[in-house]
Amino acid sequence: MNVNIMNVDYSTKIPNNVNLSEDRQVLKALEGWHPGYMNWWGDMGPEGFQQSLVYLRTAYSVDPRGWAKFDYVKMPEYRWGILLAPQEENRVIPFGQHYSEPAWQEVPGEHRAMLRRLIVIQGDTEPASVEQQRHLGKTAPSLYDLRNLFQVNVEEGRHLWAMVYLLQKYFGRDGREEADELLRRRSGDADSPRMLGAFNEATPDWLSFFMFTYFTDRDGKMQLHSLAQSGFDPLSRTCRFMLTEEAHHMFVGETGLARVVKRTLEVMKETGTDDPEAVRRQGAVDLPLLQRYLNFWFSSSLDLFGSEVSSNAASTFGNGIKGRPDETTQYQDHVCADATRELELPDGQGGLKNETVGMRNAMNEVLREAYVKDCEIGLKRWNMQIKRAGHAFELRLPSTRFRRAIGAWTNVPTDLEGKLINREEFERRLPAWIPSASDKAFVNSLMQRVVQPGKMAAWIAPPDRGVNNLPVDYEYVRI
Ligand SMILES: [Fe+2]
Ligand SMILES: [Fe+2]
């Protein structure tokens, strides 16, 4: 990619509300970082569509009444901006040992390493998902979906900018080094992988993409809500604005899966059977297959919240760095100095034990529970669709104990309900619980590119409406 950095006026090229044109040092750091970002986008961004005109939303302000504009843009020319929610006057730290003290406008020395690490971890997920999704354009089920994929991609790119801005502005030299490292790691790379497991999984097909935006991006949403509580005010403001965009990513996942269900139900009605083979013969996704994908993506995403009992979680909460998603509205006790909670955990001998742990140490679990609740909302809607069509089938979230790779339940064999079973039974039944090789091959066989405006692939129903009040058959991408 040819990026002439000499001609770029960064202070006006980068939409921002952080007064970049007067902040020489940060501007210089961003100028230094930008060519590497463009190279990364060229190498790892959406493959085959860099010259296409895409009808995209670009954030240019943080005014809730109008913060974005829609227009055709070539993705490499997208204006990735740095936007923070407006500073709240006299904001105080809403939790932890610094509860009700003024929020920090600079990084407190004693929390510097911990804050940097959290920002880097959040930042690392943003380019990771772009990398995971880079081949999906080739098999998009419609122009509408293709456009939504690219919208998510450019916004994850902007989220990377948001984290890099914080690193470069507030963390000096090591912040700049971390910013460079964010462009060096690669999803799924054996030598230099992304930091979190689910962000190294392949997202090879569109069913996985919708599962990813529903389950994995939703982890992102919960993390952003928690960081939006942070005592470090610039981080809080950054995350609050990112959540504005994140709502669209949730929408893509939820409506994407709803449209898959809708199409499947149509096929079941047309053929008069719920036999998976018959559904597949019509080129749709049978509901049991959908359940297996869901089991896989939900359990992978649960690991992102970390261990049930965690001293790290205790210190990020205790030190006012990362709160609970609804810190100000859901809880009475914001300090949790003496509070405890009960956890039922495996005892290491095939049984269970009850453990009482400090509430601060259980914060990962508190977050995970909030996440599970949030995940259930979509399932209720999809199940309503299924029920209304007259079928007894119900999609369900597996137990949070099922197939875990991080935390107390790592490698503890359970069934989908979380009941402890022996290893042999687990191994025997697992293929029926997560996508098999033939499931994946079948899904792969459905992935045919559809590019006529308004046309949909056979496995997914059209959306109820188009983007930004435009019709569904609008030419959202000019290839
Ligand atoms: Fe993001
Ligand atoms: Fe996202």
CSV table of C-alpha atoms and ligand atoms in Angstrom, one decimal:
chain,number,residue,atom,x,y,z
A,1,MET,CA,0.0,0.0,0.0
A,2,ASN,CA,1.3,3.4,-0.9
A,3,VAL,CA,0.9,5.8,1.9
A,4,ASN,CA,2.6,9.2,1.4
A,5,ILE,CA,3.0,10.3,5.0
A,6,MET,CA,4.4,13.7,3.9
A,7,ASN,CA,1.1,14.8,2.4
A,8,VAL,CA,-1.1,13.7,5.2
A,9,ASP,CA,-2.3,16.5,7.5
A,10,TYR,CA,-2.8,14.4,10.5
A,11,SER,CA,-4.4,17.1,12.7
A,12,THR,CA,-7.3,17.4,10.3
A,13,LYS,CA,-7.1,13.9,8.7
A,14,ILE,CA,-7.9,12.3,12.0
A,15,PRO,CA,-11.3,13.3,13.3
A,16,ASN,CA,-10.8,14.0,17.0
A,17,ASN,CA,-12.1,15.8,20.0
A,18,VAL,CA,-8.9,15.6,21.9
A,19,ASN,CA,-7.3,18.8,20.4
A,20,LEU,CA,-4.7,16.8,18.4
A,21,SER,CA,-3.6,19.9,16.5
A,22,GLU,CA,-2.3,21.4,19.7
A,23,ASP,CA,-0.9,18.2,21.1
A,24,ARG,CA,2.4,18.1,19.2
A,25,GLN,CA,3.9,15.1,21.0
A,26,VAL,CA,0.9,12.8,20.6
A,27,LEU,CA,0.4,14.0,17.0
A,28,LYS,CA,4.0,13.1,16.3
A,29,ALA,CA,3.6,9.6,17.9
A,30,LEU,CA,0.5,8.9,15.9
A,31,GLU,CA,2.2,10.1,12.7
A,32,GLY,CA,4.9,7.6,13.4
A,33,TRP,CA,2.4,4.8,14.0
A,34,HIS,CA,0.1,5.5,11.1
A,35,PRO,CA,2.1,4.0,8.2
A,36,GLY,CA,2.5,0.8,10.1
A,37,TYR,CA,-1.2,0.7,10.7
A,38,MET,CA,-1.9,1.2,7.0
A,39,ASN,CA,0.5,-1.6,6.2
A,40,TRP,CA,-1.3,-3.8,8.7
A,41,TRP,CA,-4.7,-2.9,7.2
A,42,GLY,CA,-3.4,-3.7,3.8
A,43,ASP,CA,-1.9,-7.0,4.8
A,44,MET,CA,-4.5,-8.2,7.3
A,45,GLY,CA,-7.7,-6.2,6.6
A,46,PRO,CA,-10.6,-7.4,4.4
A,47,GLU,CA,-9.1,-9.3,1.5
A,48,GLY,CA,-10.1,-8.4,-2.0
A,49,PHE,CA,-12.2,-5.3,-1.3
A,50,GLN,CA,-9.7,-2.6,-0.6
A,51,GLN,CA,-10.7,-0.7,-3.7
A,52,SER,CA,-14.4,-1.2,-3.4
A,53,LEU,CA,-16.7,1.6,-2.5
A,54,VAL,CA,-18.5,0.7,0.7
A,55,TYR,CA,-21.5,2.5,2.2
A,56,LEU,CA,-20.0,3.1,5.7
A,57,ARG,CA,-20.7,5.0,8.8
A,58,THR,CA,-17.9,7.2,10.1
A,59,ALA,CA,-17.9,8.7,13.6
A,60,TYR,CA,-17.0,12.4,13.5
A,61,SER,CA,-18.4,13.7,16.8
A,62,VAL,CA,-19.7,12.5,20.1
A,63,ASP,CA,-23.0,14.3,20.0
A,64,PRO,CA,-25.6,11.6,20.7
A,65,ARG,CA,-28.0,13.4,18.3
A,66,GLY,CA,-25.7,13.0,15.3
A,67,TRP,CA,-22.3,11.4,15.8
A,68,ALA,CA,-21.8,9.7,12.5
A,69,LYS,CA,-22.3,10.2,8.8
A,70,PHE,CA,-22.9,7.6,6.1
A,71,ASP,CA,-21.3,7.7,2.7
A,72,TYR,CA,-19.4,5.6,0.2
A,73,VAL,CA,-15.7,5.2,1.1
A,74,LYS,CA,-12.8,3.0,0.1
A,75,MET,CA,-11.8,1.3,3.3
A,76,PRO,CA,-8.1,2.3,3.3
A,77,GLU,CA,-9.4,5.9,3.1
A,78,TYR,CA,-11.7,5.5,6.1
A,79,ARG,CA,-11.1,8.2,8.6
A,80,TRP,CA,-10.3,6.5,11.8
A,81,GLY,CA,-10.9,9.0,14.5
A,82,ILE,CA,-10.0,9.5,18.1
A,83,LEU,CA,-13.2,10.4,20.0
A,84,LEU,CA,-13.8,10.4,23.7
A,85,ALA,CA,-17.1,10.9,25.4
A,86,PRO,CA,-17.3,14.4,26.9
A,87,GLN,CA,-15.6,14.9,30.2
A,88,GLU,CA,-18.0,14.9,33.1
A,89,GLU,CA,-17.4,17.7,35.5
A,90,ASN,CA,-16.3,16.5,38.9
A,91,ARG,CA,-16.5,12.9,38.0
A,92,VAL,CA,-15.5,10.7,41.0
A,93,ILE,CA,-14.2,7.1,41.0
A,94,PRO,CA,-17.4,4.9,41.4
A,95,PHE,CA,-15.9,1.9,43.1
A,96,GLY,CA,-13.0,0.3,45.0
A,97,GLN,CA,-10.7,1.7,47.7
A,98,HIS,CA,-10.6,5.2,46.0
A,99,TYR,CA,-14.4,5.3,46.0
A,100,SER,CA,-15.8,8.8,45.6
A,101,GLU,CA,-12.3,10.4,45.2
A,102,PRO,CA,-11.9,12.6,42.1
A,103,ALA,CA,-11.3,10.6,38.9
A,104,TRP,CA,-7.7,10.6,37.6
A,105,GLN,CA,-6.9,12.7,34.6
A,106,GLU,CA,-3.3,11.4,34.6
A,107,VAL,CA,-2.1,7.8,35.2
A,108,PRO,CA,-1.3,7.3,38.9
A,109,GLY,CA,2.2,6.0,39.2
A,110,GLU,CA,1.3,3.0,41.4
A,111,HIS,CA,-1.3,1.7,39.0
A,112,ARG,CA,0.6,2.4,35.8
A,113,ALA,CA,1.6,-1.1,34.9
A,114,MET,CA,-1.8,-2.6,35.6
A,115,LEU,CA,-3.6,0.1,33.6
A,116,ARG,CA,-1.2,-0.3,30.7
A,117,ARG,CA,-1.8,-4.0,30.7
A,118,LEU,CA,-5.5,-3.7,30.6
A,119,ILE,CA,-5.4,-1.2,27.8
A,120,VAL,CA,-3.1,-3.5,25.8
A,121,ILE,CA,-5.3,-6.5,26.3
A,122,GLN,CA,-8.4,-4.6,25.2
A,123,GLY,CA,-6.4,-3.1,22.3
A,124,ASP,CA,-5.2,-6.5,21.2
A,125,THR,CA,-8.7,-7.9,20.6
A,126,GLU,CA,-9.6,-5.1,18.1
A,127,PRO,CA,-7.1,-5.9,15.3
A,128,ALA,CA,-7.4,-9.6,16.1
A,129,SER,CA,-11.0,-9.7,15.1
A,130,VAL,CA,-10.3,-7.9,11.8
A,131,GLU,CA,-7.6,-10.6,11.1
A,132,GLN,CA,-10.0,-13.4,12.0
A,133,GLN,CA,-12.6,-12.1,9.6
A,134,ARG,CA,-10.4,-11.0,6.7
A,135,HIS,CA,-11.5,-13.8,4.3
A,136,LEU,CA,-15.2,-13.5,4.9
A,137,GLY,CA,-15.9,-11.0,2.1
A,138,LYS,CA,-15.5,-13.7,-0.5
A,139,THR,CA,-18.5,-15.6,0.8
A,140,ALA,CA,-20.8,-12.9,1.9
A,141,PRO,CA,-24.5,-13.9,1.7
A,142,SER,CA,-25.5,-10.5,0.5
A,143,LEU,CA,-24.3,-7.0,-0.2
A,144,TYR,CA,-26.1,-5.9,3.0
A,145,ASP,CA,-24.1,-8.4,5.1
A,146,LEU,CA,-20.9,-7.6,3.3
A,147,ARG,CA,-21.3,-4.0,4.2
A,148,ASN,CA,-22.1,-4.8,7.8
A,149,LEU,CA,-18.9,-7.0,8.0
A,150,PHE,CA,-16.8,-4.1,6.7
A,151,GLN,CA,-18.5,-1.7,9.1
A,152,VAL,CA,-17.6,-3.9,12.0
A,153,ASN,CA,-14.0,-4.2,10.6
A,154,VAL,CA,-13.3,-0.5,10.2
A,155,GLU,CA,-14.8,0.2,13.7
A,156,GLU,CA,-12.6,-2.4,15.3
A,157,GLY,CA,-9.8,-0.6,13.5
A,158,ARG,CA,-11.0,2.6,15.1
A,159,HIS,CA,-11.0,0.9,18.5
A,160,LEU,CA,-7.4,0.0,18.0
A,161,TRP,CA,-6.7,3.7,17.3
A,162,ALA,CA,-8.6,4.6,20.5
A,163,MET,CA,-6.4,2.3,22.6
A,164,VAL,CA,-3.2,3.4,20.8
A,165,TYR,CA,-4.0,7.0,21.6
A,166,LEU,CA,-4.2,6.2,25.3
A,167,LEU,CA,-1.0,4.3,25.2
A,168,GLN,CA,0.8,7.1,23.3
A,169,LYS,CA,-0.6,10.0,25.2
A,170,TYR,CA,-0.3,8.6,28.8
A,171,PHE,CA,2.4,5.9,28.8
A,172,GLY,CA,5.4,7.5,27.2
A,173,ARG,CA,8.0,5.3,25.6
A,174,ASP,CA,6.6,2.0,26.8
A,175,GLY,CA,3.2,3.0,25.6
A,176,ARG,CA,4.6,3.7,22.1
A,177,GLU,CA,6.3,0.3,22.2
A,178,GLU,CA,3.1,-1.4,23.1
A,179,ALA,CA,1.4,0.4,20.3
A,180,ASP,CA,3.9,-1.1,17.8
A,181,GLU,CA,3.5,-4.6,19.3
A,182,LEU,CA,-0.3,-4.3,18.7
A,183,LEU,CA,0.5,-4.2,15.0
A,184,ARG,CA,3.0,-7.1,15.2
A,185,ARG,CA,1.0,-9.9,16.8
A,186,ARG,CA,-1.3,-11.9,14.5
A,187,SER,CA,-4.4,-13.9,15.2
A,188,GLY,CA,-3.7,-17.6,15.2
A,189,ASP,CA,0.1,-17.1,14.6
A,190,ALA,CA,2.1,-19.8,16.3
A,191,ASP,CA,5.0,-17.6,17.2
A,192,SER,CA,3.3,-14.3,17.9
A,193,PRO,CA,-0.4,-15.0,18.6
A,194,ARG,CA,-3.0,-12.5,19.9
A,195,MET,CA,-3.2,-12.4,23.7
A,196,LEU,CA,-6.6,-14.1,24.3
A,197,GLY,CA,-7.6,-17.6,23.2
A,198,ALA,CA,-10.9,-16.8,21.4
A,199,PHE,CA,-9.2,-14.2,19.4
A,200,ASN,CA,-6.9,-16.9,17.9
A,201,GLU,CA,-9.8,-19.1,16.8
A,202,ALA,CA,-10.5,-19.2,13.1
A,203,THR,CA,-13.7,-17.5,11.9
A,204,PRO,CA,-14.0,-19.4,8.6
A,205,ASP,CA,-17.6,-19.0,7.7
A,206,TRP,CA,-20.5,-16.6,8.2
A,207,LEU,CA,-22.3,-18.7,10.8
A,208,SER,CA,-19.2,-18.4,12.9
A,209,PHE,CA,-19.0,-14.7,12.2
A,210,PHE,CA,-22.6,-14.2,13.5
A,211,MET,CA,-21.7,-16.4,16.5
A,212,PHE,CA,-18.6,-14.3,17.0
A,213,THR,CA,-20.4,-11.0,16.9
A,214,TYR,CA,-23.1,-12.4,19.2
A,215,PHE,CA,-20.9,-14.1,21.8
A,216,THR,CA,-17.3,-12.9,21.5
A,217,ASP,CA,-18.0,-9.3,20.7
A,218,ARG,CA,-20.4,-9.3,23.6
A,219,ASP,CA,-17.5,-10.1,25.9
A,220,GLY,CA,-16.0,-6.9,24.4
A,221,LYS,CA,-19.2,-5.0,25.3
A,222,MET,CA,-19.0,-6.2,28.9
A,223,GLN,CA,-15.3,-5.4,29.2
A,224,LEU,CA,-16.0,-1.9,27.8
A,225,HIS,CA,-18.8,-1.3,30.3
A,226,SER,CA,-16.4,-2.3,33.1
A,227,LEU,CA,-13.6,-0.1,31.8
A,228,ALA,CA,-16.1,2.7,31.3
A,229,GLN,CA,-16.3,2.8,35.1
A,230,SER,CA,-12.6,3.2,35.5
A,231,GLY,CA,-11.1,5.8,37.8
A,232,PHE,CA,-8.7,6.7,35.0
A,233,ASP,CA,-11.0,9.2,33.3
A,234,PRO,CA,-9.5,9.1,29.7
A,235,LEU,CA,-10.0,5.4,29.6
A,236,SER,CA,-13.6,5.7,30.9
A,237,ARG,CA,-14.4,8.3,28.3
A,238,THR,CA,-12.8,6.3,25.5
A,239,CYS,CA,-14.8,3.2,26.3
A,240,ARG,CA,-18.1,5.1,26.7
A,241,PHE,CA,-17.8,6.3,23.1
A,242,MET,CA,-16.7,2.9,21.8
A,243,LEU,CA,-19.9,1.4,23.3
A,244,THR,CA,-21.9,3.6,20.9
A,245,GLU,CA,-20.3,1.7,18.0
A,246,GLU,CA,-20.3,-1.6,19.7
A,247,ALA,CA,-24.2,-1.6,19.7
A,248,HIS,CA,-24.0,-2.1,15.9
A,249,HIS,CA,-21.8,-5.2,16.3
A,250,MET,CA,-24.3,-6.7,18.8
A,251,PHE,CA,-27.0,-6.0,16.3
A,252,VAL,CA,-25.1,-7.8,13.5
A,253,GLY,CA,-24.8,-10.9,15.6
A,254,GLU,CA,-28.3,-11.0,17.0
A,255,THR,CA,-30.1,-10.2,13.8
A,256,GLY,CA,-27.8,-12.4,11.8
A,257,LEU,CA,-28.7,-15.4,13.9
A,258,ALA,CA,-32.3,-14.5,13.9
A,259,ARG,CA,-32.3,-14.4,10.1
A,260,VAL,CA,-30.7,-17.9,10.0
A,261,VAL,CA,-33.4,-19.2,12.3
A,262,LYS,CA,-36.1,-17.5,10.3
A,263,ARG,CA,-34.9,-19.1,7.1
A,264,THR,CA,-34.6,-22.5,8.7
A,265,LEU,CA,-38.2,-22.3,9.9
A,266,GLU,CA,-39.3,-21.3,6.4
A,267,VAL,CA,-37.6,-24.4,5.0
A,268,MET,CA,-39.1,-26.6,7.7
A,269,LYS,CA,-42.5,-25.3,6.8
A,270,GLU,CA,-42.0,-25.7,3.1
A,271,THR,CA,-40.8,-29.3,3.4
A,272,GLY,CA,-43.1,-30.2,6.3
A,273,THR,CA,-40.3,-31.8,8.4
A,274,ASP,CA,-37.8,-30.9,11.0
A,275,ASP,CA,-35.5,-33.7,9.9
A,276,PRO,CA,-32.0,-32.1,9.8
A,277,GLU,CA,-31.1,-33.9,6.6
A,278,ALA,CA,-34.1,-32.6,4.8
A,279,VAL,CA,-33.4,-29.1,6.0
A,280,ARG,CA,-29.8,-29.4,4.8
A,281,ARG,CA,-31.0,-30.7,1.4
A,282,GLN,CA,-32.8,-27.4,1.0
A,283,GLY,CA,-29.5,-25.5,1.8
A,284,ALA,CA,-30.5,-24.3,5.2
A,285,VAL,CA,-29.0,-24.7,8.7
A,286,ASP,CA,-30.7,-27.3,10.8
A,287,LEU,CA,-31.4,-26.2,14.4
A,288,PRO,CA,-29.3,-28.9,16.1
A,289,LEU,CA,-26.3,-27.7,14.1
A,290,LEU,CA,-27.0,-24.2,15.2
A,291,GLN,CA,-27.1,-25.4,18.8
A,292,ARG,CA,-23.7,-27.0,18.4
A,293,TYR,CA,-22.1,-23.8,17.0
A,294,LEU,CA,-23.7,-22.0,19.9
A,295,ASN,CA,-22.2,-24.4,22.4
A,296,PHE,CA,-18.8,-23.9,20.9
A,297,TRP,CA,-18.8,-20.1,20.7
A,298,PHE,CA,-20.4,-19.5,24.0
A,299,SER,CA,-18.0,-21.8,25.9
A,300,SER,CA,-15.0,-20.2,24.1
A,301,SER,CA,-16.2,-16.7,24.9
A,302,LEU,CA,-16.7,-17.5,28.6
A,303,ASP,CA,-13.0,-18.1,29.0
A,304,LEU,CA,-12.4,-14.5,28.1
A,305,PHE,CA,-13.6,-13.4,31.6
A,306,GLY,CA,-10.7,-15.2,33.3
A,307,SER,CA,-10.6,-17.3,36.4
A,308,GLU,CA,-13.5,-17.6,38.9
A,309,VAL,CA,-11.1,-16.7,41.7
A,310,SER,CA,-8.6,-14.1,40.7
A,311,SER,CA,-6.2,-11.9,42.7
A,312,ASN,CA,-5.8,-9.8,39.5
A,313,ALA,CA,-9.5,-9.1,39.4
A,314,ALA,CA,-9.3,-8.2,43.0
A,315,SER,CA,-6.6,-5.6,42.5
A,316,THR,CA,-8.1,-4.0,39.4
A,317,PHE,CA,-11.4,-3.6,41.2
A,318,GLY,CA,-9.8,-2.6,44.6
A,319,ASN,CA,-7.6,-0.1,42.9
A,320,GLY,CA,-10.4,1.6,41.0
A,321,ILE,CA,-9.2,0.5,37.6
A,322,LYS,CA,-12.0,-1.8,36.3
A,323,GLY,CA,-15.5,-1.9,37.8
A,324,ARG,CA,-18.6,-3.9,37.2
A,325,PRO,CA,-20.6,-3.3,34.1
A,326,ASP,CA,-23.5,-1.5,35.9
A,327,GLU,CA,-21.5,-0.3,38.8
A,328,THR,CA,-23.5,2.8,39.5
A,329,THR,CA,-27.0,1.4,39.0
A,330,GLN,CA,-26.9,-2.3,40.2
A,331,TYR,CA,-25.1,-2.3,43.5
A,332,GLN,CA,-25.2,-0.9,47.0
A,333,ASP,CA,-21.7,-1.7,48.1
A,334,HIS,CA,-19.2,-0.2,45.7
A,335,VAL,CA,-16.1,-0.9,47.9
A,336,CYS,CA,-16.5,-4.6,48.6
A,337,ALA,CA,-13.8,-4.5,51.2
A,338,ASP,CA,-15.4,-7.2,53.4
A,339,ALA,CA,-18.1,-8.6,51.2
A,340,THR,CA,-17.7,-12.3,50.3
A,341,ARG,CA,-19.5,-14.7,48.0
A,342,GLU,CA,-20.0,-18.4,47.7
A,343,LEU,CA,-18.7,-20.3,44.7
A,344,GLU,CA,-19.3,-23.9,43.9
A,345,LEU,CA,-16.1,-25.2,42.5
A,346,PRO,CA,-14.7,-28.6,41.5
A,347,ASP,CA,-12.7,-30.2,44.3
A,348,GLY,CA,-10.2,-31.9,42.1
A,349,GLN,CA,-11.4,-35.4,43.0
A,350,GLY,CA,-14.4,-35.6,40.7
A,351,GLY,CA,-16.7,-33.8,43.2
A,352,LEU,CA,-17.8,-30.3,44.2
A,353,LYS,CA,-16.9,-28.0,47.0
A,354,ASN,CA,-18.3,-24.8,48.3
A,355,GLU,CA,-15.8,-22.0,48.8
A,356,THR,CA,-16.3,-18.6,50.3
A,357,VAL,CA,-14.1,-16.0,48.6
A,358,GLY,CA,-13.7,-12.2,48.9
A,359,MET,CA,-16.1,-10.5,46.6
A,360,ARG,CA,-13.2,-8.6,44.9
A,361,ASN,CA,-11.6,-11.9,44.1
A,362,ALA,CA,-14.8,-13.1,42.5
A,363,MET,CA,-15.2,-10.1,40.1
A,364,ASN,CA,-14.5,-12.1,37.0
A,365,GLU,CA,-17.4,-14.4,37.9
A,366,VAL,CA,-19.6,-11.4,38.6
A,367,LEU,CA,-18.8,-10.1,35.1
A,368,ARG,CA,-19.3,-13.5,33.6
A,369,GLU,CA,-22.8,-13.8,35.2
A,370,ALA,CA,-23.7,-10.4,33.8
A,371,TYR,CA,-22.6,-11.6,30.4
A,372,VAL,CA,-24.6,-14.8,30.5
A,373,LYS,CA,-27.7,-12.8,31.3
A,374,ASP,CA,-27.0,-10.5,28.4
A,375,CYS,CA,-26.5,-13.6,26.1
A,376,GLU,CA,-29.9,-15.0,27.1
A,377,ILE,CA,-31.8,-12.0,25.6
A,378,GLY,CA,-31.2,-13.1,22.0
A,379,LEU,CA,-32.0,-16.8,22.8
A,380,LYS,CA,-35.4,-15.8,24.2
A,381,ARG,CA,-36.1,-14.0,20.9
A,382,TRP,CA,-35.0,-16.8,18.7
A,383,ASN,CA,-36.9,-19.4,20.8
A,384,MET,CA,-40.0,-17.2,20.4
A,385,GLN,CA,-39.6,-17.4,16.6
A,386,ILE,CA,-39.3,-21.2,16.8
A,387,LYS,CA,-42.2,-21.5,19.2
A,388,ARG,CA,-44.4,-19.3,17.1
A,389,ALA,CA,-43.7,-21.5,14.1
A,390,GLY,CA,-45.0,-24.4,16.1
A,391,HIS,CA,-41.9,-26.4,17.0
A,392,ALA,CA,-40.8,-27.7,20.3
A,393,PHE,CA,-37.1,-27.2,19.7
A,394,GLU,CA,-35.4,-24.8,22.1
A,395,LEU,CA,-31.9,-23.3,21.8
A,396,ARG,CA,-30.1,-23.2,25.1
A,397,LEU,CA,-26.9,-21.8,26.5
A,398,PRO,CA,-24.7,-24.6,27.9
A,399,SER,CA,-23.6,-24.5,31.5
A,400,THR,CA,-20.7,-22.1,32.2
A,401,ARG,CA,-18.8,-25.2,33.4
A,402,PHE,CA,-18.9,-26.9,30.1
A,403,ARG,CA,-15.7,-27.2,28.0
A,404,ARG,CA,-13.8,-24.5,29.8
A,405,ALA,CA,-10.1,-23.9,29.2
A,406,ILE,CA,-9.4,-21.2,31.8
A,407,GLY,CA,-10.3,-21.1,35.4
A,408,ALA,CA,-11.5,-23.6,38.0
A,409,TRP,CA,-13.4,-25.7,35.4
A,410,THR,CA,-10.4,-26.1,33.1
A,411,ASN,CA,-10.5,-29.7,31.8
A,412,VAL,CA,-13.2,-30.7,34.2
A,413,PRO,CA,-15.5,-33.0,32.1
A,414,THR,CA,-19.1,-32.0,32.4
A,415,ASP,CA,-22.2,-32.4,30.2
A,416,LEU,CA,-24.0,-29.4,28.7
A,417,GLU,CA,-26.0,-29.0,31.9
A,418,GLY,CA,-22.7,-28.8,33.9
A,419,LYS,CA,-23.1,-32.2,35.5
A,420,LEU,CA,-19.8,-33.8,36.3
A,421,ILE,CA,-19.2,-36.9,34.2
A,422,ASN,CA,-16.2,-39.0,33.7
A,423,ARG,CA,-13.6,-38.3,31.1
A,424,GLU,CA,-14.5,-41.3,28.9
A,425,GLU,CA,-18.1,-40.2,28.7
A,426,PHE,CA,-17.1,-36.7,28.0
A,427,GLU,CA,-14.9,-37.7,25.1
A,428,ARG,CA,-17.5,-40.0,23.7
A,429,ARG,CA,-20.3,-37.4,23.8
A,430,LEU,CA,-18.4,-34.3,22.9
A,431,PRO,CA,-18.7,-34.7,19.1
A,432,ALA,CA,-22.5,-34.4,19.5
A,433,TRP,CA,-22.1,-31.2,21.5
A,434,ILE,CA,-19.8,-29.1,19.3
A,435,PRO,CA,-19.6,-28.8,15.5
A,436,SER,CA,-18.2,-32.0,13.9
A,437,ALA,CA,-16.0,-32.0,10.8
A,438,SER,CA,-19.1,-32.8,8.7
A,439,ASP,CA,-21.1,-29.9,10.3
A,440,LYS,CA,-18.2,-27.6,9.3
A,441,ALA,CA,-18.0,-29.0,5.8
A,442,PHE,CA,-21.7,-28.6,5.4
A,443,VAL,CA,-21.6,-25.0,6.6
A,444,ASN,CA,-18.7,-24.4,4.4
A,445,SER,CA,-20.7,-25.7,1.4
A,446,LEU,CA,-23.4,-23.1,2.0
A,447,MET,CA,-20.9,-20.3,1.8
A,448,GLN,CA,-21.5,-18.9,-1.7
A,449,ARG,CA,-21.0,-15.3,-2.5
A,450,VAL,CA,-24.2,-13.4,-3.4
A,451,VAL,CA,-23.6,-9.9,-4.9
A,452,GLN,CA,-26.8,-8.9,-6.7
A,453,PRO,CA,-28.3,-6.0,-4.6
A,454,GLY,CA,-31.2,-7.3,-2.5
A,455,LYS,CA,-30.5,-11.0,-3.1
A,456,MET,CA,-29.7,-13.3,-0.2
A,457,ALA,CA,-28.0,-16.7,0.0
A,458,ALA,CA,-30.5,-19.6,0.6
A,459,TRP,CA,-29.5,-20.2,4.2
A,460,ILE,CA,-30.4,-16.8,5.5
A,461,ALA,CA,-33.6,-14.6,5.4
A,462,PRO,CA,-33.4,-11.0,4.3
A,463,PRO,CA,-33.2,-8.4,7.1
A,464,ASP,CA,-36.3,-6.5,8.1
A,465,ARG,CA,-34.8,-3.2,6.9
A,466,GLY,CA,-31.8,-1.8,5.3
A,467,VAL,CA,-29.0,0.5,6.6
A,468,ASN,CA,-29.7,4.1,7.5
A,469,ASN,CA,-33.3,4.0,6.2
A,470,LEU,CA,-32.2,2.7,2.8
A,471,PRO,CA,-33.9,-0.2,1.1
A,472,VAL,CA,-32.6,-3.7,1.6
A,473,ASP,CA,-31.7,-3.9,-2.1
A,474,TYR,CA,-29.5,-0.8,-2.0
A,475,GLU,CA,-26.1,-1.3,-3.5
A,476,TYR,CA,-24.2,-1.2,-0.2
A,477,VAL,CA,-20.9,-2.3,-1.7
A,478,ARG,CA,-19.8,-1.3,-5.2
A,479,ILE,CA,-17.3,-4.1,-5.9
B,1,FE,FE,-14.1,-3.2,19.4
B,2,FE,FE,-16.9,-5.0,18.3
